Amino acid sequence: MPRYDASEIEPKWVERWESEGLYRASEDPADTRPKFYALDMFPYPSGDLHMGHAEAFSGGDAVARFQAMRGYNVLHPIGWDAFGLPAENAAIKRGIHPKEWTYQNIEQQARSFRRMGMSFDWTRRLHTCDPEYYRWTQWLFRKLFELGLAYRKNSPVNWCPKDSTVLANEQVIQGACERCGTVVERRDLTQWFFKITDYAQRLLDDMDDLVDWPERVVTMQRNWIGRSEGASVIFTIEETGDEVEVFTTRPDTLWGVTFFVFALEHPLVQKLAEIGGTWAEVEPLLERVRATPLTMREEADTKEGVALGVNAVNPVNGERIPCFVAPYVLMEYGTGAIMAVPAHDQRDLDFARRHGLPVRVVILPEGEARSADEPTEAWDHEGVMVDSGPFDGERSPQSIAKVAAWLQEQGRGRATVTFRLRDWLISRQRYWGAPIPIVHCPEHGEVAVPEEQLPVLLPDDVDFRPGGDSPLARHPTWKDTTCPTCGEAATRDTDTMDTFVDSSWYYFRYCSPGNERAAFDPAQLERWMPVDQYTGGVEHAILHLLYSRFFTKVLHDMGFVSFTEPFPRLMNQGQVIYGGASMSKSKGNIVMPAPLVERWGADTVRLTILFAGPFEDDIDWKLIAGDPDRRPGVTSWLGRVFAVVGEAADRDAEEPGSLRRITHRTIKAVTGDLERFRFNTAISKLQVLTNEMRATLDAGGGAREAASALVQMLAPLAPFAAEELWREALGNPESVHASTWPAFDDALARQERVTMVVQVDGKVRDRIEVEADASDQACRELALASDRAVRAIDGREIRRVVVRPPKLVNFVTSG
Ligand SMILES: [Zn+2]
Ligand SMILES: [Zn+2]
């Protein structure tokens, strides 16, 4: 009888699988199997694999293996997201080169993945820091530059003083650097951007194609893009005749405007303050706020502001209203000037209170009369328009479109749409990234490096310590080159690209890796894309997923792909925490998977993770396997599986019908579970089947069919144990992972039905057909639904219910 010993079987199968090329995706055109692209978010090489990786990849691998057994030609690749700040910072701390640090970690993680038996197609392996890869990242930059989608502009940006680099808006979390938590500063710099805003509407519209995404991720992206409909309206400055455009989502409140506010950077501010005689008060405010980071200003004191001493004219009624300048109005959103409606906007109301400005109600809740008192809170809900000229009595917000159309007719504005989404800032003043393939020529300006000169190699001999400027600029010769257009002396761009550029297209490269003539082969993209199942952490809800969706749309528009969404199905696994807190060095509660795999075996680590609960929920490692000296329960279950399968294989006795029914029922249920990432419930059903087999064998019956099915269903979850049993105990020549997923016989899978007796006070009143494994609750409900029982109870109080599922329910009444 086979004995379960992970340390003996696991290393053996790793080698066999690789020598047999078991997990290689087939490129044979004659292979008619449908394709399945199983993609896991590729890891960042910041050390060995951590528990989060072990969890995500155990789930992703189970999906890939399950789909292969169901007859799909599976593509399950692996690579490393290997450029970027964390590697560079870690290398600086250790006094070694980022390249050395990165490749060391990649090798370490690759060894750990192999040891865990991940079913990767290793022939497609890629690293984003390899010149063979970033050559094509630079090629994509070039394409975006040609299309006008990559451009450089001077603008206020978020600067992390600790990391000495700019950050994209997406990388600033509540005013702090996403990487190091330092409060970001504001700087005016000339930087490269990708014009993701051109795709804002499509990024929203195509959300209909995200057939299976977690709702919260869709919502986060929708809010990040932040579309708002409204109107742009022209106000005129009385003193100067300047026309100032404002954008409002509430043109229906135009008759309630009582003042006007400019952002500090609005180009008219100084001129108007000088005319109004208020520059002496405005200037110091300007100086102070200029030093505040942009993201902090969103939480600015909404009451602060200075009167400019000039008036604006409201275009709908010709009223003169005072103008202010205030930090709560941002130049980056809308037009940098707002019309203020204190009765219907809380921030405007706060400001009006502080500065003694009038409040005019123009929307009343339905059926409510006007009150003589000033409102204590802004009313921003639906209602009926009042004191609004031609629109009195119109219902709001339905009237918004009508007012916008009227403004357009009158030549005082137009209907518009705005977005919160900003362009993606992609230049970084750091070393460890793909150089931006641009040459600056005194004569020709920004010139893209020609395709045949790519890659622009990242030099090794650079002082990469952060210091305010780009490390590449400090290299004595690297930046010196000639202009591709005129051949005269010119300089290279010395910034590198945000790592999120590298990770926005890696899943395309997997489809035709190693292609030396192109970033990808369009025929292979059509063969494998879009991804059938994407698995990874929710921390990428905005950054990586939004950028990847943008890149895919750009490639679609360039004619490279026929589809517009790369990942129609997305699964976010939960986090692995410890003792109620996330694992971190500072808390000293980090558990690494590698030593546990050595001690317990990879199958046990995988099963422990997958059995802990629903895949998308957090797992508290302390609760499920906190003591490394105690083998988790799944190990002893695997031991029992080895025993029953071994016994079943050696026995010729007939398999009883009851076991066959349970086997087929289990196949049906586990198939459904694995389709929906319900690994935990699948495992508990397999444990029940194991117990049934044990009972059958002990009673002298056979269990060969059950043994085969159990081993096959175990294969996606505990691939080593299943393989050992399939080939060694059950004597199959081929791998279990290449076998066909067991089918179930519907007649056998159907629940057996038995007769249940319903009694009232001990007298039989009804007989009902119920499922053999009906629960306590189900039996009770079925009995209560019986007309005969209800008639017998005759309204008396039920004192007690005796339930013996599935045979009997007895109602004991007060009668
Ligand atoms: Zn930072
Ligand atoms: Zn030139």
PDB file of C-alpha atoms in Angstrom, residues 644 647-648 651 653-660 662-663 688-704 706:
ATOM      1  CA  VAL A 644      -8.217   4.161   0.391  1.00  0.00           C
ATOM      2  CA  GLU A 647      -6.802  -0.514  -1.139  1.00  0.00           C
ATOM      3  CA  ALA A 648      -9.370   0.186  -3.851  1.00  0.00           C
ATOM      4  CA  ARG A 651      -9.505  -5.025  -4.786  1.00  0.00           C
ATOM      5  CA  ALA A 653     -15.017  -6.620  -5.426  1.00  0.00           C
ATOM      6  CA  GLU A 654     -18.112  -5.011  -6.909  1.00  0.00           C
ATOM      7  CA  GLU A 655     -18.679  -1.310  -6.202  1.00  0.00           C
ATOM      8  CA  PRO A 656     -21.982  -0.812  -4.309  1.00  0.00           C
ATOM      9  CA  GLY A 657     -24.641   1.443  -5.872  1.00  0.00           C
ATOM     10  CA  SER A 658     -24.647   3.747  -2.888  1.00  0.00           C
ATOM     11  CA  LEU A 659     -20.939   4.581  -3.341  1.00  0.00           C
ATOM     12  CA  ARG A 660     -21.412   5.031  -7.097  1.00  0.00           C
ATOM     13  CA  ILE A 662     -22.065   9.507  -4.061  1.00  0.00           C
ATOM     14  CA  THR A 663     -19.152   9.457  -6.517  1.00  0.00           C
ATOM     15  CA  VAL A 688     -16.781  13.195   2.402  1.00  0.00           C
ATOM     16  CA  LEU A 689     -16.173  10.934  -0.600  1.00  0.00           C
ATOM     17  CA  THR A 690     -12.971   9.661   1.034  1.00  0.00           C
ATOM     18  CA  ASN A 691     -14.937   8.697   4.164  1.00  0.00           C
ATOM     19  CA  GLU A 692     -17.583   6.898   2.100  1.00  0.00           C
ATOM     20  CA  MET A 693     -14.869   4.930   0.339  1.00  0.00           C
ATOM     21  CA  ARG A 694     -13.369   3.980   3.669  1.00  0.00           C
ATOM     22  CA  ALA A 695     -16.745   2.672   4.914  1.00  0.00           C
ATOM     23  CA  THR A 696     -17.335   0.741   1.698  1.00  0.00           C
ATOM     24  CA  LEU A 697     -13.890  -0.860   1.767  1.00  0.00           C
ATOM     25  CA  ASP A 698     -14.265  -1.768   5.438  1.00  0.00           C
ATOM     26  CA  ALA A 699     -17.547  -3.482   4.563  1.00  0.00           C
ATOM     27  CA  GLY A 700     -15.773  -5.547   1.923  1.00  0.00           C
ATOM     28  CA  GLY A 701     -16.996  -3.626  -1.142  1.00  0.00           C
ATOM     29  CA  GLY A 702     -14.981  -2.309  -4.082  1.00  0.00           C
ATOM     30  CA  ALA A 703     -14.199   1.356  -4.813  1.00  0.00           C
ATOM     31  CA  ARG A 704     -12.187   1.523  -8.034  1.00  0.00           C
ATOM     32  CA  ALA A 706     -14.539   6.179  -6.817  1.00  0.00           C
TER      33      ALA A 706
END
